[in-house]
Short mmCIF file of C-alpha atoms in Angstrom, two decimals:
data_model
loop_
_atom_site.label_atom_id
_atom_site.label_comp_id
_atom_site.label_asym_id
_atom_site.label_seq_id
_atom_site.Cartn_x
_atom_site.Cartn_y
_atom_site.Cartn_z
CA UNK A 1 12.24 -64.28 -23.05
CA UNK A 2 11.93 -61.63 -20.36
CA UNK A 3 15.09 -59.85 -19.31
CA UNK A 4 16.12 -58.48 -15.95
CA UNK A 5 13.61 -55.98 -14.64
CA UNK A 6 14.04 -53.33 -11.98
CA UNK A 7 11.67 -51.07 -10.14
CA UNK A 8 11.14 -48.26 -9.74
CA UNK A 9 12.85 -46.85 -12.81
CA UNK A 10 13.24 -43.51 -11.07
CA UNK A 11 13.11 -42.60 -7.40
CA UNK A 12 13.35 -39.16 -5.84
CA UNK A 13 13.61 -39.07 -2.08
CA UNK A 14 14.52 -36.71 0.70
CA UNK A 15 17.73 -36.98 2.66
CA UNK A 16 17.25 -39.24 5.67
CA UNK A 17 14.47 -41.37 4.18
CA UNK A 18 14.78 -45.09 3.50
CA UNK A 19 14.42 -46.50 -0.01
CA UNK A 20 13.92 -49.99 -1.41
CA UNK A 21 15.00 -50.97 -4.90
CA UNK A 22 13.77 -54.16 -6.49
CA UNK A 23 15.33 -56.52 -9.02
CA UNK A 24 13.64 -59.40 -10.85
CA UNK A 25 16.32 -61.56 -12.49
CA UNK A 26 15.98 -63.67 -15.60
CA UNK A 27 14.16 -66.87 -14.73
CA UNK A 28 16.59 -69.66 -13.87
CA UNK A 29 19.54 -67.38 -13.22
CA UNK A 30 21.11 -68.43 -9.95
CA UNK A 31 23.44 -65.46 -9.50
CA UNK A 32 22.36 -61.87 -8.96
CA UNK A 33 24.53 -58.77 -8.69
CA UNK A 34 24.00 -55.19 -7.59
CA UNK A 35 26.14 -52.34 -8.92
CA UNK A 36 26.10 -48.59 -8.51
CA UNK A 37 27.06 -46.15 -11.24
CA UNK A 38 27.50 -42.48 -10.54
CA UNK A 39 27.29 -39.97 -13.39
CA UNK A 40 30.13 -40.50 -15.84
CA UNK A 41 31.73 -43.17 -13.68
CA UNK A 42 32.33 -46.90 -14.02
CA UNK A 43 30.42 -49.72 -12.37
CA UNK A 44 30.89 -50.01 -8.62
CA UNK A 45 30.23 -53.56 -7.36
CA UNK A 46 27.99 -53.69 -4.29
CA UNK A 47 26.94 -57.27 -3.56
CA UNK A 48 26.58 -60.67 -5.21
CA UNK A 49 24.05 -63.42 -4.47
CA UNK A 50 24.34 -67.08 -5.32
CA UNK A 51 20.88 -68.43 -4.64
CA UNK A 52 19.68 -66.70 -1.49
CA UNK A 53 23.08 -66.31 0.11
CA UNK A 54 25.55 -63.47 -0.41
CA UNK A 55 29.10 -64.83 -0.69
CA UNK A 56 30.44 -61.37 -1.44
CA UNK A 57 29.04 -58.19 0.04
CA UNK A 58 32.39 -56.43 0.07
CA UNK A 59 31.19 -53.54 -2.04
CA UNK A 60 28.43 -52.26 0.25
CA UNK A 61 29.63 -48.74 1.09
CA UNK A 62 28.27 -48.56 4.64
CA UNK A 63 25.96 -50.30 7.08
CA UNK A 64 23.12 -48.15 5.72
CA UNK A 65 23.11 -50.47 2.70
CA UNK A 66 21.66 -53.96 2.86
CA UNK A 67 20.26 -56.46 0.41
CA UNK A 68 18.35 -59.67 0.49
CA UNK A 69 17.18 -62.25 -1.98
CA UNK A 70 14.27 -64.58 -1.43
CA UNK A 71 13.24 -67.77 -3.21
CA UNK A 72 16.37 -67.60 -5.31
CA UNK A 73 14.66 -64.94 -7.37
CA UNK A 74 13.70 -61.38 -6.47
CA UNK A 75 16.20 -59.20 -4.67
CA UNK A 76 15.72 -55.98 -2.74
CA UNK A 77 18.45 -53.42 -2.07
CA UNK A 78 17.63 -51.19 0.88
CA UNK A 79 19.31 -47.90 1.65
CA UNK A 80 18.54 -46.48 5.06
CA UNK A 81 18.82 -42.82 6.02
CA UNK A 82 19.71 -41.81 2.47
CA UNK A 83 22.40 -39.22 1.87
CA UNK A 84 22.93 -37.00 -1.17
CA UNK A 85 26.03 -38.99 -2.13
CA UNK A 86 23.79 -42.04 -2.57
CA UNK A 87 22.38 -40.43 -5.73
CA UNK A 88 23.32 -42.71 -8.62
CA UNK A 89 21.96 -45.34 -10.97
CA UNK A 90 21.60 -48.70 -9.25
CA UNK A 91 22.02 -51.58 -11.69
CA UNK A 92 21.09 -55.19 -11.17
CA UNK A 93 22.45 -58.06 -13.24
CA UNK A 94 21.80 -61.78 -13.25
CA UNK A 95 23.64 -64.76 -14.64
CA UNK A 96 23.52 -68.52 -14.95
CA UNK A 97 27.23 -68.86 -15.67
CA UNK A 98 29.63 -65.91 -15.86
CA UNK A 99 27.89 -63.83 -18.50
CA UNK A 100 25.92 -61.14 -16.74
CA UNK A 101 22.78 -59.56 -18.15
CA UNK A 102 21.82 -56.15 -16.87
CA UNK A 103 18.50 -54.63 -16.02
CA UNK A 104 17.56 -51.06 -17.01
CA UNK A 105 18.56 -49.65 -13.62
CA UNK A 106 16.93 -47.47 -10.99
CA UNK A 107 17.91 -43.81 -11.07
CA UNK A 108 17.97 -42.57 -7.47
CA UNK A 109 18.05 -38.89 -6.61
CA UNK A 110 18.41 -37.84 -2.99
CA UNK A 111 17.46 -34.23 -2.38
CA UNK B 1 43.11 -56.23 -5.44
CA UNK B 2 42.01 -57.47 -8.85
CA UNK B 3 42.19 -54.69 -11.43
CA UNK B 4 41.01 -54.13 -14.97
CA UNK B 5 42.49 -51.12 -16.72
CA UNK B 6 41.14 -49.28 -19.73
CA UNK B 7 42.04 -45.99 -21.34
CA UNK B 8 39.10 -43.75 -20.43
CA UNK B 9 39.32 -41.85 -23.71
CA UNK B 10 37.56 -40.22 -25.29
CA UNK B 11 38.63 -42.12 -28.38
CA UNK B 12 37.58 -40.42 -31.59
CA UNK B 13 37.47 -42.43 -34.83
CA UNK B 14 36.20 -41.39 -38.28
CA UNK B 15 33.24 -43.25 -39.70
CA UNK B 16 34.28 -46.32 -41.67
CA UNK B 17 37.61 -46.71 -39.88
CA UNK B 18 38.65 -49.40 -37.39
CA UNK B 19 38.19 -48.58 -33.71
CA UNK B 20 40.59 -50.37 -31.36
CA UNK B 21 39.78 -50.64 -27.66
CA UNK B 22 42.25 -52.09 -25.20
CA UNK B 23 42.11 -53.60 -21.73
CA UNK B 24 44.67 -55.09 -19.36
CA UNK B 25 43.95 -57.14 -16.26
CA UNK B 26 45.89 -58.13 -13.18
CA UNK B 27 44.49 -61.57 -12.26
CA UNK B 28 46.55 -64.24 -14.06
CA UNK B 29 43.94 -66.83 -13.15
CA UNK B 30 41.14 -65.12 -15.06
CA UNK B 31 39.56 -67.33 -17.70
CA UNK B 32 36.57 -65.39 -19.01
CA UNK B 33 36.57 -62.00 -20.69
CA UNK B 34 33.72 -59.82 -21.80
CA UNK B 35 33.06 -56.61 -23.67
CA UNK B 36 29.93 -54.61 -22.87
CA UNK B 37 28.62 -51.54 -24.66
CA UNK B 38 26.82 -48.82 -22.71
CA UNK B 39 24.97 -46.04 -24.43
CA UNK B 40 24.53 -42.83 -22.48
CA UNK B 41 21.69 -43.20 -19.99
CA UNK B 42 21.30 -46.92 -20.68
CA UNK B 43 22.50 -50.10 -19.00
CA UNK B 44 25.43 -52.20 -20.27
CA UNK B 45 24.71 -54.76 -22.97
CA UNK B 46 26.93 -57.71 -23.81
CA UNK B 47 28.75 -57.53 -27.15
CA UNK B 48 31.36 -60.28 -27.00
CA UNK B 49 32.76 -62.93 -24.73
CA UNK B 50 36.10 -64.67 -25.25
CA UNK B 51 37.72 -67.50 -23.34
CA UNK B 52 40.68 -68.71 -25.45
CA UNK B 53 43.79 -67.02 -26.73
CA UNK B 54 43.47 -65.59 -30.21
CA UNK B 55 40.72 -63.84 -32.10
CA UNK B 56 36.96 -64.24 -32.02
CA UNK B 57 34.91 -62.54 -34.70
CA UNK B 58 31.22 -61.63 -34.67
CA UNK B 59 30.09 -59.44 -37.53
CA UNK B 60 32.00 -56.15 -37.40
CA UNK B 61 33.40 -56.97 -33.94
CA UNK B 62 36.57 -58.91 -33.19
CA UNK B 63 37.76 -59.69 -29.68
CA UNK B 64 41.41 -60.55 -29.19
CA UNK B 65 42.85 -62.25 -26.12
CA UNK B 66 46.46 -62.72 -25.05
CA UNK B 67 46.60 -64.36 -21.64
CA UNK B 68 50.40 -64.30 -21.47
CA UNK B 69 50.33 -60.52 -21.78
CA UNK B 70 47.10 -60.24 -19.76
CA UNK B 71 45.61 -58.19 -22.53
CA UNK B 72 42.23 -58.22 -24.25
CA UNK B 73 41.09 -55.93 -27.03
CA UNK B 74 38.02 -55.18 -29.11
CA UNK B 75 38.20 -54.13 -32.75
CA UNK B 76 35.22 -52.56 -34.47
CA UNK B 77 35.49 -52.57 -38.25
CA UNK B 78 33.63 -50.13 -40.53
CA UNK B 79 32.78 -47.97 -37.52
CA UNK B 80 29.34 -46.37 -37.56
CA UNK B 81 28.04 -43.35 -35.63
CA UNK B 82 25.74 -45.79 -33.81
CA UNK B 83 28.86 -47.40 -32.32
CA UNK B 84 29.45 -44.24 -30.29
CA UNK B 85 29.17 -45.41 -26.67
CA UNK B 86 31.23 -46.37 -23.65
CA UNK B 87 32.82 -49.82 -23.90
CA UNK B 88 33.37 -51.76 -20.70
CA UNK B 89 35.88 -54.58 -20.38
CA UNK B 90 35.03 -57.22 -17.75
CA UNK B 91 37.12 -60.10 -16.45
CA UNK B 92 36.15 -62.90 -14.10
CA UNK B 93 37.89 -63.33 -10.77
CA UNK B 94 39.68 -66.66 -10.54
CA UNK B 95 37.55 -69.13 -8.64
CA UNK B 96 34.59 -66.77 -8.49
CA UNK B 97 31.60 -66.00 -10.63
CA UNK B 98 32.09 -62.30 -9.99
CA UNK B 99 33.24 -60.03 -12.81
CA UNK B 100 35.61 -57.12 -12.36
CA UNK B 101 34.81 -54.21 -14.68
CA UNK B 102 37.13 -51.61 -16.10
CA UNK B 103 36.18 -47.95 -15.96
CA UNK B 104 35.23 -47.99 -19.64
CA UNK B 105 36.47 -46.26 -22.78
CA UNK B 106 34.27 -43.60 -24.32
CA UNK B 107 34.23 -44.01 -28.11
CA UNK B 108 32.98 -41.38 -30.54
CA UNK B 109 32.56 -42.15 -34.25
CA UNK B 110 32.66 -38.98 -36.33
CA UNK B 111 30.54 -38.91 -39.52
#
């Protein structure tokens, strides 16, 4: 079946602009996770959704970051007023139980 | 603060030998343990999951879990150059569906 998909695959933006990153989870997966991975670094947890609610948003680095999930499916991660330090790969994962399956990621470059 | 610790490496192993990757975790209540493989520029993919003390084998891969010592390991037998990647250990948080990831161990198999 179809895996987790993310769009866009690459995004180049100018400092100060807003960006939206999209994640389509595996059908039927109730949980959805956003991570950030900087070059050569580990996974940094951002936020976790169970259905449409976010029981854990402890990893969002600042109030410029927000995320929502609608219909228990698609999720959007929004970064407002982007900064150069936001440049990273943003990974989405989904799960039905505890095993998480990752999407291909969105590579964000802030110039 | 739940922690998962891995030796960052790089770990260099000759082709055909056994590669041994180790991980320790801080949350005594953790019940689910995962190993992910991440090739450079790609997203993590699940290799093994283990839930009970002891060994679990899948092809050339063996996961070992010792909950008393809070230790989980991954053995790769007959290592191949295609096994060269970063290996991420992940552990569930007690009472939560969220996984805590280690920083990863970079493994290089030398032909």
